[in-house]
Amino acid sequence: MASGKQQNLQNEKQQNLQNEPKQKNLPNFFVSIKLKYVKLGYHYLISNALYLLLVPLLCILLTHLSTLTVDDFIQLWNELRFNFLTLLACLVSLVFISTIYLMSRPRTVYLVNFACYKPDPSEMCSAERLFRMAAKNGYFTEESLAFQKKVVERSGIGKMSGGPKSLFDNPLDNKNMALAMKETKAVIVGAIDELLAKTGVKPRDIGILLVNSSLFNPTPSLSAMVVNHYKLRGNILSYNLGGMGCSAGLISIDLARRLLQVTPDSYALVVSTENITMNWYGGNDRSMLLTNCLFRLGGAAILLSNRSSDRRRAKYELLHTLRTHKGADDKSYNCVSQQEDESKRIGVKISKDLMAIAGEALKTNITTLGPLVLPMSEQLLFSLTLVARKIFKMKIKPYIPDFKLAFEHFCIHAGGRAVLDEVEKHLKLNEWLMEPSRMTLYRFGNTSSSCLWYELAYFEAKGRIRKGDRTWQIAFGSGFKCNSAVWRALRTINPAHEKNPWMDEIDNFPVHVPEVIPIDF
């Protein structure tokens, strides 16, 4: 009897053991559900909620109209005929309101075309070449050379970026105004010449000129140099922006947009560049050596227009510009500053708090930009999360909107690998979206305010720009500032018809950029 019970118990245990794997192997439905499709479904539902509500109402209205007879329409016409003055007043009011609206709405600003300066092969500025020259002339201590080597190897910059020819000989001895002007003029004129050839616009047709260069501001100004070189007309609105850092390019775009709102039928030429010759640092302060490691030769020229006739040939329409300034905070104000070191050598000092400050500036900028560009579905989720955290004191993470639902393309200032990593983390972007920024950093280095245009040129060279695509440009600058510009493509860009600095080598990109790119000098 006992043996029979033991046998039964053993049979039950075996049966349980056989059943256990089956229970463990049951699918986890919460994991198997593809939440991204649920979110996309929610996004499409909220975005098209108005149409979903209007369709039933339209059906009800059509159903009601189908019950009306010819006599009903005749009766309605008779009633309107005897109230002719009322009908006329309504029509006049409608025309008046429409006229006021059309006259008061902002002028549309178009980006006709743009051009980027491509350094000559003789201006290739590999780290080996640069530091070999520095070591030969004894500018730096062994510790400073080792520090710069470590930074460059991890910066994400390749061996094809450009530098002025004066830099390769003896940059401290060649640090003079004549060589600096020669460098800057070559970049500016090279970019503008290509832009004018692309657009067919005559120099005297340009009514607004903006030139930005943060650290090199000679007298006469760079904008005056452009006026003199191209013999621009005498009543041109000319501006020269200095000391505004790498975000000055988007500040220039914003200023040009504001000027085009009050200057009808005009072209605005925006030029963004930076000078290397006068800003090569030859001291041993580590916080100032970073500029030597990151900044390279480059510049861009952009032609904007508010002429309705230019819409057919323009590439993009400017939808939004947004500027965020954190300069009221002392730490933000001092995080990037030009000053003298202990040896009285002038350089740009970069604080170790830069990444944290940039993150806060970005957060403020996207919080303000979000309501202008995000679909209603994302705004609703953000608002609900905010109410839950602030009012109901619920311990939940703040909701980060999915900006990939608002934009197809992202142009992020290629200030360095750390900057790109920080933005990628904050916006939750993927490798494909980050590709133009990382490839621009690898190929051209940090070209300051013109970086964004090399990135947009990369998109065009790859044939990624389609009609209706929205592009978000994000830039950071000293002060501390974070600025944005949003563009919408007016047509599909055909790479076969383009001329930009990527076209003759675009098939070689993207490339894998390792965490460390070894250099030997």
Short mmCIF file of C-alpha atoms in Angstrom, two decimals, residues 4-381:
data_model
loop_
_atom_site.label_atom_id
_atom_site.label_comp_id
_atom_site.label_asym_id
_atom_site.label_seq_id
_atom_site.Cartn_x
_atom_site.Cartn_y
_atom_site.Cartn_z
CA GLY A 4 1.65 2.38 -4.19
CA LYS A 5 1.42 5.81 -2.56
CA GLN A 6 5.13 6.45 -3.16
CA GLN A 7 4.68 5.47 -6.78
CA ASN A 8 1.77 7.90 -7.10
CA LEU A 9 3.85 10.69 -5.50
CA GLN A 10 6.73 10.03 -7.89
CA ASN A 11 4.35 10.10 -10.84
CA GLU A 12 2.94 13.45 -9.66
CA LYS A 13 6.45 14.92 -9.25
CA GLN A 14 7.42 13.78 -12.74
CA GLN A 15 4.24 15.27 -14.15
CA ASN A 16 4.94 18.55 -12.36
CA LEU A 17 8.52 18.59 -13.67
CA GLN A 18 7.22 18.03 -17.18
CA ASN A 19 4.72 20.85 -16.79
CA GLU A 20 7.17 23.37 -15.28
CA PRO A 21 9.15 24.05 -18.48
CA LYS A 22 5.93 24.57 -20.35
CA GLN A 23 4.82 27.17 -17.79
CA LYS A 24 8.23 28.87 -17.89
CA ASN A 25 8.17 28.93 -21.67
CA LEU A 26 4.79 30.65 -21.81
CA PRO A 27 5.19 33.91 -23.75
CA ASN A 28 5.46 37.12 -21.77
CA PHE A 29 2.72 39.10 -23.43
CA PHE A 30 3.90 42.43 -21.96
CA VAL A 31 7.31 41.93 -23.58
CA SER A 32 6.05 40.50 -26.86
CA ILE A 33 3.71 43.42 -27.50
CA LYS A 34 5.56 45.86 -29.71
CA LEU A 35 4.99 49.06 -27.78
CA LYS A 36 6.39 51.21 -30.57
CA TYR A 37 3.48 50.16 -32.78
CA VAL A 38 1.06 50.92 -29.95
CA LYS A 39 2.60 54.38 -29.64
CA LEU A 40 2.45 54.94 -33.40
CA GLY A 41 -1.20 53.92 -33.38
CA TYR A 42 -1.87 56.36 -30.55
CA HIS A 43 0.00 59.09 -32.46
CA TYR A 44 -2.04 58.58 -35.64
CA LEU A 45 -5.28 58.41 -33.64
CA ILE A 46 -4.69 61.72 -31.83
CA SER A 47 -3.24 63.45 -34.90
CA ASN A 48 -6.28 62.55 -37.00
CA ALA A 49 -8.86 62.94 -34.22
CA LEU A 50 -10.35 66.03 -35.89
CA TYR A 51 -10.99 64.14 -39.13
CA LEU A 52 -12.44 61.19 -37.22
CA LEU A 53 -14.90 63.55 -35.54
CA LEU A 54 -15.74 65.49 -38.69
CA VAL A 55 -16.58 62.41 -40.78
CA PRO A 56 -19.65 61.42 -38.65
CA LEU A 57 -20.81 65.04 -38.55
CA LEU A 58 -20.43 65.31 -42.31
CA CYS A 59 -22.42 62.11 -42.77
CA ILE A 60 -25.21 63.48 -40.56
CA LEU A 61 -25.23 66.77 -42.49
CA LEU A 62 -25.36 65.02 -45.87
CA THR A 63 -28.13 62.78 -44.61
CA HIS A 64 -30.15 65.81 -43.52
CA LEU A 65 -29.55 67.64 -46.82
CA SER A 66 -30.72 64.60 -48.76
CA THR A 67 -34.17 65.00 -47.19
CA LEU A 68 -34.60 68.56 -48.54
CA THR A 69 -36.70 69.11 -51.65
CA VAL A 70 -36.43 71.68 -54.44
CA ASP A 71 -39.17 73.76 -52.79
CA ASP A 72 -37.05 73.98 -49.62
CA PHE A 73 -34.12 75.42 -51.58
CA ILE A 74 -36.40 77.91 -53.36
CA GLN A 75 -37.79 79.06 -50.02
CA LEU A 76 -34.23 79.52 -48.66
CA TRP A 77 -33.25 81.61 -51.70
CA ASN A 78 -36.29 83.85 -51.27
CA GLU A 79 -35.39 84.49 -47.65
CA LEU A 80 -31.82 85.41 -48.56
CA ARG A 81 -32.98 87.66 -51.41
CA PHE A 82 -35.10 89.78 -49.10
CA ASN A 83 -32.11 90.11 -46.73
CA PHE A 84 -29.73 91.32 -49.44
CA LEU A 85 -28.16 94.06 -47.31
CA THR A 86 -27.38 91.59 -44.53
CA LEU A 87 -25.81 89.19 -47.01
CA LEU A 88 -23.77 92.00 -48.61
CA ALA A 89 -22.53 93.18 -45.21
CA CYS A 90 -21.40 89.65 -44.38
CA LEU A 91 -19.51 89.33 -47.66
CA VAL A 92 -17.82 92.74 -47.24
CA SER A 93 -16.80 91.83 -43.67
CA LEU A 94 -15.37 88.53 -44.86
CA VAL A 95 -13.31 90.23 -47.58
CA PHE A 96 -12.09 92.91 -45.14
CA ILE A 97 -11.01 90.38 -42.49
CA SER A 98 -9.27 88.23 -45.11
CA THR A 99 -7.38 91.26 -46.45
CA ILE A 100 -6.24 92.29 -42.97
CA TYR A 101 -5.05 88.74 -42.26
CA LEU A 102 -3.09 88.44 -45.51
CA MET A 103 -1.44 91.83 -45.01
CA SER A 104 -0.50 91.25 -41.35
CA ARG A 105 0.79 87.68 -41.52
CA PRO A 106 4.59 87.25 -41.53
CA ARG A 107 6.35 87.10 -44.88
CA THR A 108 7.49 83.64 -45.90
CA VAL A 109 11.29 83.30 -45.87
CA TYR A 110 12.88 80.91 -48.37
CA LEU A 111 16.35 79.40 -48.44
CA VAL A 112 17.22 79.67 -52.12
CA ASN A 113 20.53 77.81 -51.83
CA PHE A 114 23.72 77.60 -49.78
CA ALA A 115 27.41 76.79 -50.29
CA CYS A 116 30.17 75.47 -48.04
CA TYR A 117 33.90 76.11 -48.41
CA LYS A 118 35.94 72.98 -49.05
CA PRO A 119 39.60 73.23 -48.00
CA ASP A 120 42.18 72.58 -50.68
CA PRO A 121 44.13 69.27 -50.39
CA SER A 122 47.19 71.35 -49.47
CA GLU A 123 45.25 72.56 -46.41
CA MET A 124 44.65 69.07 -45.01
CA CYS A 125 45.27 69.39 -41.28
CA SER A 126 45.96 65.93 -39.87
CA ALA A 127 46.73 65.75 -36.17
CA GLU A 128 50.13 64.19 -36.93
CA ARG A 129 51.09 67.13 -39.12
CA LEU A 130 49.82 69.66 -36.61
CA PHE A 131 51.52 68.24 -33.53
CA ARG A 132 54.71 67.40 -35.36
CA MET A 133 54.99 71.09 -36.16
CA ALA A 134 54.16 72.05 -32.56
CA ALA A 135 56.72 69.63 -31.12
CA LYS A 136 59.39 70.84 -33.55
CA ASN A 137 58.93 74.48 -32.55
CA GLY A 138 58.74 73.75 -28.82
CA TYR A 139 55.45 75.50 -28.07
CA PHE A 140 54.19 72.93 -25.59
CA THR A 141 55.51 70.90 -22.70
CA GLU A 142 55.53 67.11 -22.96
CA GLU A 143 52.49 67.00 -20.68
CA SER A 144 50.55 69.43 -22.91
CA LEU A 145 51.41 67.47 -26.05
CA ALA A 146 50.30 64.23 -24.39
CA PHE A 147 47.05 65.87 -23.28
CA GLN A 148 46.27 67.20 -26.76
CA LYS A 149 47.11 63.83 -28.31
CA LYS A 150 44.66 62.11 -25.96
CA VAL A 151 41.90 64.64 -26.71
CA VAL A 152 42.32 64.47 -30.50
CA GLU A 153 42.38 60.67 -30.51
CA ARG A 154 38.97 60.64 -28.76
CA SER A 155 37.47 63.70 -30.47
CA GLY A 156 35.93 61.86 -33.44
CA ILE A 157 37.88 64.02 -35.91
CA GLY A 158 39.60 62.20 -38.77
CA LYS A 159 42.74 63.05 -40.72
CA MET A 160 41.15 65.04 -43.58
CA SER A 161 39.99 68.23 -41.85
CA GLY A 162 41.48 71.54 -42.99
CA GLY A 163 43.65 74.28 -41.52
CA PRO A 164 45.22 77.50 -42.88
CA LYS A 165 48.59 77.09 -44.57
CA SER A 166 50.20 79.53 -42.14
CA LEU A 167 49.44 77.07 -39.34
CA PHE A 168 51.77 74.42 -40.71
CA ASP A 169 54.92 76.52 -40.67
CA ASN A 170 55.14 78.51 -37.47
CA PRO A 171 51.71 79.62 -36.21
CA LEU A 172 52.92 81.86 -33.39
CA ASP A 173 55.37 83.74 -35.63
CA ASN A 174 52.71 83.89 -38.39
CA LYS A 175 50.01 85.15 -36.05
CA ASN A 176 49.38 88.49 -37.76
CA MET A 177 46.42 90.38 -39.19
CA ALA A 178 47.53 90.09 -42.81
CA LEU A 179 47.63 86.27 -42.79
CA ALA A 180 44.45 86.07 -40.74
CA MET A 181 42.61 88.28 -43.25
CA LYS A 182 44.00 86.20 -46.11
CA GLU A 183 42.63 83.02 -44.52
CA THR A 184 39.18 84.46 -43.78
CA LYS A 185 38.84 86.20 -47.14
CA ALA A 186 39.70 82.99 -49.00
CA VAL A 187 36.97 81.09 -47.10
CA ILE A 188 34.30 83.80 -47.40
CA VAL A 189 34.93 84.62 -51.06
CA GLY A 190 35.17 80.93 -51.95
CA ALA A 191 31.77 80.19 -50.39
CA ILE A 192 30.04 83.29 -51.80
CA ASP A 193 31.41 82.75 -55.33
CA GLU A 194 30.00 79.22 -55.36
CA LEU A 195 26.65 80.42 -53.99
CA LEU A 196 26.27 83.18 -56.60
CA ALA A 197 27.15 80.69 -59.36
CA LYS A 198 24.49 78.29 -58.07
CA THR A 199 21.71 80.86 -57.78
CA GLY A 200 22.52 83.26 -60.63
CA VAL A 201 21.82 86.20 -58.29
CA LYS A 202 23.76 89.38 -59.04
CA PRO A 203 25.66 90.98 -56.11
CA ARG A 204 23.75 94.27 -56.49
CA ASP A 205 20.44 92.42 -56.02
CA ILE A 206 21.39 91.61 -52.40
CA GLY A 207 19.70 94.01 -49.96
CA ILE A 208 20.76 92.48 -46.61
CA LEU A 209 24.19 91.19 -45.56
CA LEU A 210 25.11 89.44 -42.31
CA VAL A 211 28.60 88.11 -41.54
CA ASN A 212 29.41 86.32 -38.32
CA SER A 213 32.86 85.47 -36.99
CA SER A 214 33.16 85.07 -33.26
CA LEU A 215 36.85 85.71 -32.56
CA PHE A 216 38.21 87.56 -35.60
CA ASN A 217 36.75 91.06 -35.91
CA PRO A 218 39.08 93.41 -37.84
CA THR A 219 38.45 97.02 -38.83
CA PRO A 220 36.99 97.59 -41.39
CA SER A 221 34.62 94.74 -40.56
CA LEU A 222 34.33 91.47 -42.47
CA SER A 223 30.91 92.57 -43.74
CA ALA A 224 32.55 95.74 -45.13
CA MET A 225 35.16 93.52 -46.80
CA VAL A 226 32.36 91.61 -48.55
CA VAL A 227 30.69 94.86 -49.64
CA ASN A 228 34.00 96.11 -51.04
CA HIS A 229 34.93 92.86 -52.80
CA TYR A 230 31.57 92.39 -54.54
CA LYS A 231 30.76 96.11 -54.94
CA LEU A 232 27.39 95.73 -53.21
CA ARG A 233 24.95 98.60 -53.41
CA GLY A 234 25.24 101.63 -51.13
CA ASN A 235 21.92 101.23 -49.28
CA ILE A 236 22.56 97.62 -48.24
CA LEU A 237 21.65 96.67 -44.65
CA SER A 238 25.01 95.34 -43.47
CA TYR A 239 25.71 93.70 -40.09
CA ASN A 240 28.82 92.11 -38.58
CA LEU A 241 28.29 89.80 -35.58
CA GLY A 242 31.20 88.96 -33.27
CA GLY A 243 31.77 87.21 -29.95
CA MET A 244 28.63 85.05 -30.19
CA GLY A 245 30.27 81.63 -30.45
CA CYS A 246 29.36 78.64 -32.56
CA SER A 247 25.64 79.44 -32.48
CA ALA A 248 26.13 82.77 -34.27
CA GLY A 249 25.14 81.18 -37.61
CA LEU A 250 21.57 80.57 -36.44
CA ILE A 251 21.50 83.99 -34.75
CA SER A 252 22.33 85.45 -38.17
CA ILE A 253 19.52 83.42 -39.75
CA ASP A 254 17.09 84.71 -37.11
CA LEU A 255 18.20 88.32 -37.64
CA ALA A 256 17.92 87.93 -41.42
CA ARG A 257 14.39 86.56 -41.03
CA ARG A 258 13.39 89.57 -38.91
CA LEU A 259 14.89 92.00 -41.42
CA LEU A 260 13.13 90.27 -44.32
CA GLN A 261 9.79 90.79 -42.52
CA VAL A 262 10.16 94.56 -42.92
CA THR A 263 12.08 94.70 -46.21
CA PRO A 264 9.87 93.56 -49.12
CA ASP A 265 11.22 91.76 -52.20
CA SER A 266 14.75 91.35 -50.86
CA TYR A 267 17.63 88.90 -50.79
CA ALA A 268 19.60 88.35 -47.59
CA LEU A 269 23.13 86.93 -47.72
CA VAL A 270 24.33 85.22 -44.52
CA VAL A 271 28.01 84.27 -44.16
CA SER A 272 29.28 82.14 -41.26
CA THR A 273 32.97 81.48 -40.58
CA GLU A 274 35.72 81.45 -37.96
CA ASN A 275 39.43 82.24 -38.05
CA ILE A 276 42.17 79.78 -37.05
CA THR A 277 45.33 81.84 -37.69
CA MET A 278 44.73 84.44 -34.96
CA ASN A 279 43.29 81.96 -32.48
CA TRP A 280 45.90 79.21 -32.34
CA TYR A 281 46.82 78.86 -28.67
CA GLY A 282 50.50 78.32 -27.91
CA GLY A 283 50.38 78.03 -24.11
CA ASN A 284 50.04 75.12 -21.70
CA ASP A 285 46.72 75.77 -19.95
CA ARG A 286 44.72 72.58 -20.50
CA SER A 287 41.36 74.35 -20.50
CA MET A 288 42.59 76.45 -23.44
CA LEU A 289 44.27 73.68 -25.40
CA LEU A 290 40.91 72.13 -26.36
CA THR A 291 40.36 74.70 -29.12
CA ASN A 292 43.56 73.55 -30.86
CA CYS A 293 42.24 70.00 -30.83
CA LEU A 294 38.73 70.64 -32.16
CA PHE A 295 38.50 73.70 -34.42
CA ARG A 296 39.24 73.50 -38.13
CA LEU A 297 38.95 75.59 -41.30
CA GLY A 298 35.50 76.12 -42.82
CA GLY A 299 32.74 78.53 -43.75
CA ALA A 300 29.31 78.76 -45.39
CA ALA A 301 27.24 81.25 -47.37
CA ILE A 302 23.43 81.13 -47.37
CA LEU A 303 21.01 83.06 -49.59
CA LEU A 304 17.55 83.84 -48.15
CA SER A 305 14.66 85.49 -49.96
CA ASN A 306 11.15 86.76 -49.21
CA ARG A 307 10.16 86.99 -52.88
CA SER A 308 7.15 84.84 -53.73
CA SER A 309 8.64 84.26 -57.19
CA ASP A 310 11.59 82.43 -55.56
CA ARG A 311 9.38 79.72 -54.07
CA ARG A 312 9.59 77.61 -57.24
CA ARG A 313 13.39 77.40 -57.18
CA ALA A 314 14.04 77.62 -53.42
CA LYS A 315 15.09 74.51 -51.52
CA TYR A 316 13.60 75.19 -48.09
CA GLU A 317 11.10 77.33 -46.23
CA LEU A 318 12.06 78.70 -42.81
CA LEU A 319 9.34 77.68 -40.34
CA HIS A 320 10.76 78.64 -36.94
CA THR A 321 13.79 80.18 -35.26
CA LEU A 322 14.18 79.96 -31.50
CA ARG A 323 16.91 81.42 -29.32
CA THR A 324 17.66 80.46 -25.71
CA HIS A 325 20.12 82.56 -23.68
CA LYS A 326 21.41 81.38 -20.28
CA GLY A 327 23.81 84.28 -19.78
CA ALA A 328 22.04 85.51 -16.63
CA ASP A 329 23.59 82.55 -14.80
CA ASP A 330 27.25 83.21 -13.89
CA LYS A 331 28.36 79.61 -14.43
CA SER A 332 26.79 79.56 -17.92
CA TYR A 333 28.22 82.97 -18.77
CA ASN A 334 31.78 81.96 -17.84
CA CYS A 335 31.87 78.41 -19.23
CA VAL A 336 33.44 79.53 -22.56
CA SER A 337 35.53 82.70 -22.47
CA GLN A 338 38.47 84.30 -24.25
CA GLN A 339 41.19 85.38 -21.82
CA GLU A 340 44.90 85.39 -21.08
CA ASP A 341 46.71 82.56 -19.30
CA GLU A 342 49.47 83.00 -16.71
CA SER A 343 51.99 83.61 -19.53
CA LYS A 344 49.77 86.34 -21.06
CA ARG A 345 48.95 84.16 -24.07
CA ILE A 346 45.41 84.66 -25.32
CA GLY A 347 43.18 81.61 -25.67
CA VAL A 348 39.62 80.39 -25.29
CA LYS A 349 39.03 78.76 -21.93
CA ILE A 350 36.45 75.95 -21.83
CA SER A 351 34.99 74.98 -18.46
CA LYS A 352 34.66 71.36 -17.34
CA ASP A 353 30.97 72.14 -16.68
CA LEU A 354 30.32 72.74 -20.39
CA MET A 355 28.42 69.49 -21.03
CA ALA A 356 26.09 69.98 -18.06
CA ILE A 357 25.42 73.60 -19.04
CA ALA A 358 24.81 72.61 -22.67
CA GLY A 359 22.35 69.96 -21.49
CA GLU A 360 20.38 72.50 -19.46
CA ALA A 361 20.35 75.00 -22.33
CA LEU A 362 19.15 72.29 -24.70
CA LYS A 363 16.39 71.27 -22.28
CA THR A 364 15.15 74.87 -22.06
CA ASN A 365 15.28 75.29 -25.83
CA ILE A 366 13.34 72.12 -26.67
CA THR A 367 10.76 72.84 -23.96
CA THR A 368 9.98 76.13 -25.71
CA LEU A 369 10.20 74.69 -29.22
CA GLY A 370 8.08 71.61 -28.45
CA PRO A 371 4.62 73.25 -28.59
CA LEU A 372 5.50 74.80 -31.97
CA VAL A 373 6.52 71.58 -33.72
CA LEU A 374 5.36 68.50 -31.80
CA PRO A 375 2.18 66.67 -32.81
CA MET A 376 -0.76 66.89 -30.41
CA SER A 377 -0.22 63.30 -29.27
CA GLU A 378 3.22 64.15 -27.82
CA GLN A 379 2.05 67.42 -26.30
CA LEU A 380 -0.81 65.58 -24.58
CA LEU A 381 1.53 62.95 -23.07
#
